[in-house]
């Protein structure tokens, strides 16, 4: 059976073949799907291992007394307790005392139903999801510049056909390995790859030019490159005049960032800056692709905006094989924010504070627009409010105990709740704190759609039955809605939910109304926007003729470099940055249960430069402590010259004493509300040392 990988936003095509084993299926190549052409990373290849009843939940769990253990329970008891817990908080303190926290791995159908459940059944504005931690800064910058947030405005195959790519804060060799072939093909065709990363990653090893800026200075780097574009007469004045607005303000901001100043800020030598500009501008076509590096900053929206400015000033936007794109991280990070589980959005990427949008969605839902609550808190702000303003929580498909910034504080806030119910496949670190755990079906056990990093809507198909004690998220929401007084409106059939999603999205920026399950299957995915008019879907850049802004012009962002929210000082003289490794995924809740993946990446580590290791007197593999203003994490040292001497790196997949997010700073971008995962001030010492 043809389907798609459950992990990253590449959504690789794969086949599933029945077996007699405990998992029920095995993965086989699916070479016909053009994105990965049969190639899979270890995570995708071993995905069936999590279907095993040895590692996943097979029945509900409840905590029958405060401080007591989680115990097996029947579904009626678990659902009754959940409905009662949510109702009690709502009745005592109002609807906004109940929160809902979703995930970027939920299918479009589940994300849509979760948002509808929160706003209609619970009546709460307090809903957001972990995708806020993924690419919200890029989304905000895309909306500001182009009036449309579609991570990649072109198919991934175009990357191999352009002349130059600047890859900023991305490491696809480890995060989405099958995508690396596009960068390899780019270079084989004579194109150039520039990688911007403070570490010499596996991806940087493939680059023609590697720029290693100090963490938190990507904004200055982009402004310095734009300064050189102006100074060297490389501005595409015709494009700027005909298709953009705001150039003079953006130009003035860039000219305040002369190359020597940028070198002092970033550590990138002026000759390397000039080389990067030449490679980018001399190519007939060019792209800038960003990922979490520049986005997970307290100035992430402006940073992405500066890279978009570079594309606009050089005419590298709105034309074939050129432009700005974002490499989305989570499996449905794109679709997950389009259809209603984000604090400020309704289905179709409609704004919750737009009266026309409210009226349209309310009509589809059969309610008065006045009953829909307004925008709520963003993800970290919602987590921070737990136990104070938000007293009960329904959480689905997320593990903030490991994945949230300032994670020890978030864990305390979760423990302070009056009630929490968690829907998950496995007993994650967050689920272990819940009052009720509801075991739900996963990718191979249910049908549903996801939207890949290309903006392509794909269909995952059910290949095996879930264990008898497991239900789908749609079945859980249906049962809870019925207990809370909504007998109708929450179907359990995913195709029926998608048909309603189509109507709710019609006319919105993310218009899915022309997409059907049948069409997805026949065409191996359908790109949005896709109104219900033949021939109007956009496989290529939807801005080739005009941008999605009111006047059809792209908007420059007049941005200037500013320090990170937390800069080094005498007590914390180094910078910590975080990221992923090849064999693990996100919080590791699922991949840490796969023996082969654990064998390849068994635990956390601290990557540091040899000069730093010598200074603190630590050898390879010895435990080191990384200390920030929020806490302390301990993990073995991994010594490499491929990282800046002023920077240390930790992967964020593990809980316990090696939890990287114990250290990270929750400072928020003022526009996207993205936390500053990528930069915080730390000190590093031998684990036995104590100040």
Short mmCIF file of N, CA and C in Angstrom, two decimals, residues 263-364:
data_model
loop_
_atom_site.label_atom_id
_atom_site.label_comp_id
_atom_site.label_asym_id
_atom_site.label_seq_id
_atom_site.Cartn_x
_atom_site.Cartn_y
_atom_site.Cartn_z
N UNK A 263 31.43 42.07 9.89
CA UNK A 263 32.48 41.12 10.28
C UNK A 263 32.68 41.13 11.78
N UNK A 264 32.66 42.32 12.40
CA UNK A 264 32.84 42.39 13.86
C UNK A 264 31.68 41.74 14.59
N UNK A 265 30.49 41.90 14.07
CA UNK A 265 29.30 41.35 14.72
C UNK A 265 29.23 39.83 14.55
N UNK A 266 29.47 39.36 13.33
CA UNK A 266 29.22 37.95 13.00
C UNK A 266 30.44 37.06 13.09
N UNK A 267 31.63 37.65 12.91
CA UNK A 267 32.84 36.84 12.80
C UNK A 267 33.09 36.31 11.41
N UNK A 268 32.25 36.65 10.44
CA UNK A 268 32.43 36.21 9.06
C UNK A 268 33.31 37.23 8.35
N UNK A 269 34.45 36.83 7.80
CA UNK A 269 35.37 37.78 7.16
C UNK A 269 34.73 38.48 5.96
N UNK A 270 35.13 39.72 5.74
CA UNK A 270 34.60 40.49 4.62
C UNK A 270 34.81 39.78 3.28
N UNK A 271 36.00 39.19 3.00
CA UNK A 271 36.14 38.49 1.72
C UNK A 271 35.12 37.37 1.53
N UNK A 272 34.77 36.68 2.60
CA UNK A 272 33.76 35.62 2.48
C UNK A 272 32.38 36.22 2.19
N UNK A 273 32.07 37.37 2.79
CA UNK A 273 30.82 38.06 2.48
C UNK A 273 30.76 38.42 1.00
N UNK A 274 31.85 38.96 0.49
CA UNK A 274 31.89 39.37 -0.92
C UNK A 274 31.76 38.15 -1.83
N UNK A 275 32.39 37.06 -1.46
CA UNK A 275 32.30 35.85 -2.27
C UNK A 275 30.86 35.33 -2.30
N UNK A 276 30.20 35.37 -1.15
CA UNK A 276 28.81 34.91 -1.10
C UNK A 276 27.91 35.76 -1.99
N UNK A 277 28.09 37.07 -1.95
CA UNK A 277 27.29 37.96 -2.79
C UNK A 277 27.55 37.68 -4.26
N UNK A 278 28.81 37.47 -4.62
CA UNK A 278 29.14 37.20 -6.02
C UNK A 278 28.51 35.89 -6.49
N UNK A 279 28.61 34.84 -5.69
CA UNK A 279 28.02 33.56 -6.07
C UNK A 279 26.51 33.68 -6.24
N UNK A 280 25.87 34.39 -5.35
CA UNK A 280 24.42 34.53 -5.37
C UNK A 280 23.97 35.37 -6.56
N UNK A 281 24.64 36.46 -6.80
CA UNK A 281 24.20 37.40 -7.84
C UNK A 281 24.67 37.03 -9.24
N UNK A 282 25.80 36.39 -9.36
CA UNK A 282 26.30 36.03 -10.68
C UNK A 282 25.52 34.89 -11.31
N UNK A 283 24.87 34.09 -10.50
CA UNK A 283 24.06 33.00 -11.04
C UNK A 283 22.81 33.57 -11.72
N UNK A 284 22.36 32.90 -12.77
CA UNK A 284 21.18 33.37 -13.49
C UNK A 284 19.93 33.30 -12.62
N UNK A 285 19.88 32.32 -11.72
CA UNK A 285 18.77 32.18 -10.78
C UNK A 285 19.35 31.78 -9.43
N UNK A 286 18.66 32.18 -8.35
CA UNK A 286 19.17 31.91 -6.99
C UNK A 286 18.02 31.77 -6.03
N UNK A 287 18.30 31.09 -4.91
CA UNK A 287 17.32 30.91 -3.84
C UNK A 287 17.97 31.13 -2.49
N UNK A 288 17.15 31.54 -1.52
CA UNK A 288 17.53 31.49 -0.11
C UNK A 288 16.54 30.56 0.58
N UNK A 289 17.06 29.56 1.29
CA UNK A 289 16.23 28.64 2.07
C UNK A 289 16.65 28.74 3.52
N UNK A 290 15.70 28.94 4.42
CA UNK A 290 16.00 29.00 5.85
C UNK A 290 15.33 27.85 6.58
N UNK A 291 15.85 27.57 7.77
CA UNK A 291 15.22 26.61 8.67
C UNK A 291 15.25 27.20 10.07
N UNK A 292 15.36 26.34 11.08
CA UNK A 292 15.16 26.83 12.44
C UNK A 292 16.27 27.77 12.92
N UNK A 293 17.48 27.68 12.32
CA UNK A 293 18.58 28.51 12.79
C UNK A 293 18.25 29.98 12.89
N UNK A 294 17.85 30.63 11.79
CA UNK A 294 17.50 32.05 11.86
C UNK A 294 16.11 32.31 12.41
N UNK A 295 15.26 31.27 12.44
CA UNK A 295 13.86 31.48 12.81
C UNK A 295 13.62 31.40 14.32
N UNK A 296 14.34 30.50 15.02
CA UNK A 296 14.11 30.32 16.45
C UNK A 296 14.93 31.35 17.23
N UNK A 297 14.60 32.61 17.00
CA UNK A 297 15.27 33.73 17.65
C UNK A 297 14.22 34.75 18.06
N UNK A 298 14.58 35.56 19.02
CA UNK A 298 13.65 36.61 19.45
C UNK A 298 13.54 37.70 18.40
N UNK A 299 14.33 37.65 17.37
CA UNK A 299 14.21 38.54 16.21
C UNK A 299 14.09 37.72 14.93
N UNK A 300 13.49 36.54 15.03
CA UNK A 300 13.42 35.62 13.91
C UNK A 300 12.64 36.16 12.72
N UNK A 301 11.53 36.86 12.96
CA UNK A 301 10.74 37.40 11.85
C UNK A 301 11.55 38.41 11.07
N UNK A 302 12.24 39.30 11.77
CA UNK A 302 13.08 40.29 11.09
C UNK A 302 14.25 39.64 10.38
N UNK A 303 14.80 38.58 10.98
CA UNK A 303 15.93 37.89 10.35
C UNK A 303 15.51 37.27 9.03
N UNK A 304 14.40 36.54 9.04
CA UNK A 304 13.90 35.98 7.78
C UNK A 304 13.56 37.10 6.81
N UNK A 305 13.00 38.18 7.33
CA UNK A 305 12.67 39.32 6.47
C UNK A 305 13.90 39.88 5.78
N UNK A 306 15.03 39.89 6.47
CA UNK A 306 16.27 40.40 5.86
C UNK A 306 16.73 39.50 4.72
N UNK A 307 16.59 38.20 4.87
CA UNK A 307 16.95 37.29 3.78
C UNK A 307 15.98 37.42 2.61
N UNK A 308 14.70 37.64 2.90
CA UNK A 308 13.74 37.91 1.83
C UNK A 308 14.11 39.21 1.11
N UNK A 309 14.54 40.24 1.86
CA UNK A 309 14.97 41.49 1.24
C UNK A 309 16.08 41.25 0.21
N UNK A 310 17.01 40.35 0.56
CA UNK A 310 18.10 40.04 -0.36
C UNK A 310 17.56 39.46 -1.67
N UNK A 311 16.57 38.57 -1.55
CA UNK A 311 15.95 38.01 -2.76
C UNK A 311 15.23 39.08 -3.57
N UNK A 312 14.49 39.96 -2.90
CA UNK A 312 13.74 40.98 -3.61
C UNK A 312 14.66 41.98 -4.30
N UNK A 313 15.69 42.44 -3.60
CA UNK A 313 16.57 43.46 -4.16
C UNK A 313 17.29 42.96 -5.40
N UNK A 314 17.55 41.67 -5.47
CA UNK A 314 18.26 41.10 -6.62
C UNK A 314 17.32 40.50 -7.66
N UNK A 315 16.02 40.71 -7.47
CA UNK A 315 15.05 40.17 -8.43
C UNK A 315 14.88 38.68 -8.36
N UNK A 316 15.28 38.09 -7.23
CA UNK A 316 15.17 36.63 -7.06
C UNK A 316 13.88 36.29 -6.32
N UNK A 317 12.76 36.65 -6.89
CA UNK A 317 11.45 36.30 -6.32
C UNK A 317 10.41 36.45 -7.41
N UNK A 318 9.36 35.64 -7.33
CA UNK A 318 8.29 35.76 -8.30
C UNK A 318 8.68 35.41 -9.71
N UNK A 319 9.75 34.61 -9.84
CA UNK A 319 10.15 34.15 -11.16
C UNK A 319 10.67 32.73 -11.03
N UNK A 320 10.66 31.96 -12.12
CA UNK A 320 11.04 30.55 -12.01
C UNK A 320 12.44 30.33 -11.47
N UNK A 321 12.60 29.27 -10.66
CA UNK A 321 13.87 28.80 -10.13
C UNK A 321 14.55 29.81 -9.21
N UNK A 322 13.79 30.75 -8.68
CA UNK A 322 14.35 31.74 -7.77
C UNK A 322 13.36 32.02 -6.65
N UNK A 323 13.88 32.55 -5.54
CA UNK A 323 13.00 33.02 -4.48
C UNK A 323 13.42 32.57 -3.11
N UNK A 324 12.59 32.92 -2.16
CA UNK A 324 12.81 32.53 -0.77
C UNK A 324 11.91 31.35 -0.43
N UNK A 325 12.44 30.43 0.37
CA UNK A 325 11.63 29.32 0.85
C UNK A 325 12.06 28.89 2.23
N UNK A 326 11.15 28.26 2.94
CA UNK A 326 11.41 27.75 4.30
C UNK A 326 11.32 26.23 4.29
N UNK A 327 12.31 25.59 4.88
CA UNK A 327 12.29 24.13 5.02
C UNK A 327 11.55 23.78 6.30
N UNK A 328 10.26 23.51 6.17
CA UNK A 328 9.43 23.16 7.32
C UNK A 328 9.98 21.92 8.02
N UNK A 329 9.83 21.85 9.34
CA UNK A 329 10.40 20.74 10.09
C UNK A 329 9.44 19.60 10.34
N UNK A 330 8.33 19.85 11.05
CA UNK A 330 7.43 18.77 11.46
C UNK A 330 6.64 18.23 10.28
N UNK A 331 6.19 16.98 10.44
CA UNK A 331 5.53 16.28 9.36
C UNK A 331 4.37 17.04 8.74
N UNK A 332 3.54 17.68 9.56
CA UNK A 332 2.45 18.50 9.04
C UNK A 332 2.55 19.91 9.61
N UNK A 333 3.78 20.39 9.71
CA UNK A 333 3.97 21.75 10.22
C UNK A 333 3.27 22.79 9.37
N UNK A 334 3.21 22.57 8.04
CA UNK A 334 2.53 23.51 7.16
C UNK A 334 1.02 23.41 7.34
N UNK A 335 0.45 22.25 7.11
CA UNK A 335 -1.00 22.11 7.22
C UNK A 335 -1.50 22.29 8.64
N UNK A 336 -0.67 21.95 9.62
CA UNK A 336 -1.10 22.04 11.01
C UNK A 336 -1.47 23.43 11.45
N UNK A 337 -0.87 24.46 10.81
CA UNK A 337 -1.20 25.82 11.22
C UNK A 337 -2.22 26.47 10.29
N UNK A 338 -2.62 25.76 9.25
CA UNK A 338 -3.51 26.36 8.27
C UNK A 338 -4.99 26.22 8.63
N UNK A 339 -5.32 25.29 9.51
CA UNK A 339 -6.73 24.93 9.63
C UNK A 339 -7.29 24.99 11.04
N UNK A 340 -6.66 25.78 11.93
CA UNK A 340 -7.40 26.14 13.13
C UNK A 340 -6.84 25.78 14.48
N UNK A 341 -5.67 25.10 14.57
CA UNK A 341 -5.17 24.81 15.91
C UNK A 341 -4.16 25.86 16.38
N UNK A 342 -3.99 26.92 15.62
CA UNK A 342 -3.12 28.02 16.01
C UNK A 342 -3.97 29.10 16.67
N UNK A 343 -3.40 29.79 17.64
CA UNK A 343 -4.18 30.66 18.52
C UNK A 343 -4.94 31.76 17.80
N UNK A 344 -4.45 32.19 16.64
CA UNK A 344 -5.05 33.34 15.98
C UNK A 344 -5.66 33.02 14.62
N UNK A 345 -5.86 31.73 14.32
CA UNK A 345 -6.29 31.38 12.97
C UNK A 345 -7.49 30.44 12.94
N UNK A 346 -8.26 30.61 11.89
CA UNK A 346 -9.37 29.72 11.55
C UNK A 346 -9.00 28.94 10.29
N UNK A 347 -9.75 27.92 9.94
CA UNK A 347 -9.41 27.11 8.77
C UNK A 347 -9.25 27.94 7.50
N UNK A 348 -8.34 27.46 6.62
CA UNK A 348 -8.05 28.19 5.40
C UNK A 348 -7.06 29.31 5.60
N UNK A 349 -6.37 29.30 6.74
CA UNK A 349 -5.42 30.35 7.09
C UNK A 349 -6.13 31.70 7.23
N UNK A 350 -7.37 31.65 7.71
CA UNK A 350 -8.12 32.87 7.96
C UNK A 350 -7.77 33.43 9.34
N UNK A 351 -7.78 34.74 9.44
CA UNK A 351 -7.48 35.38 10.73
C UNK A 351 -8.71 35.34 11.62
N UNK A 352 -8.49 35.00 12.87
CA UNK A 352 -9.60 34.88 13.81
C UNK A 352 -10.23 36.23 14.14
N UNK A 353 -9.48 37.32 13.94
CA UNK A 353 -10.03 38.64 14.24
C UNK A 353 -10.62 39.32 13.00
N UNK A 354 -10.78 38.58 11.91
CA UNK A 354 -11.36 39.12 10.69
C UNK A 354 -12.86 38.77 10.67
N UNK A 355 -13.75 39.79 10.72
CA UNK A 355 -15.20 39.50 10.78
C UNK A 355 -15.69 38.64 9.62
N UNK A 356 -15.15 38.88 8.41
CA UNK A 356 -15.60 38.08 7.27
C UNK A 356 -15.17 36.63 7.41
N UNK A 357 -13.98 36.41 7.94
CA UNK A 357 -13.49 35.04 8.15
C UNK A 357 -14.34 34.34 9.20
N UNK A 358 -14.65 35.03 10.27
CA UNK A 358 -15.48 34.44 11.33
C UNK A 358 -16.86 34.07 10.78
N UNK A 359 -17.42 34.96 9.96
CA UNK A 359 -18.74 34.71 9.42
C UNK A 359 -18.74 33.48 8.51
N UNK A 360 -17.69 33.37 7.68
CA UNK A 360 -17.62 32.23 6.75
C UNK A 360 -17.52 30.90 7.51
N UNK A 361 -16.60 30.82 8.46
CA UNK A 361 -16.39 29.56 9.18
C UNK A 361 -17.60 29.24 10.06
N UNK A 362 -18.16 30.26 10.68
CA UNK A 362 -19.35 30.03 11.51
C UNK A 362 -20.50 29.48 10.68
N UNK A 363 -20.62 29.94 9.45
CA UNK A 363 -21.69 29.43 8.58
C UNK A 363 -21.46 27.95 8.28
N UNK A 364 -20.22 27.56 8.02
CA UNK A 364 -19.91 26.15 7.77
C UNK A 364 -20.21 25.32 9.02
#
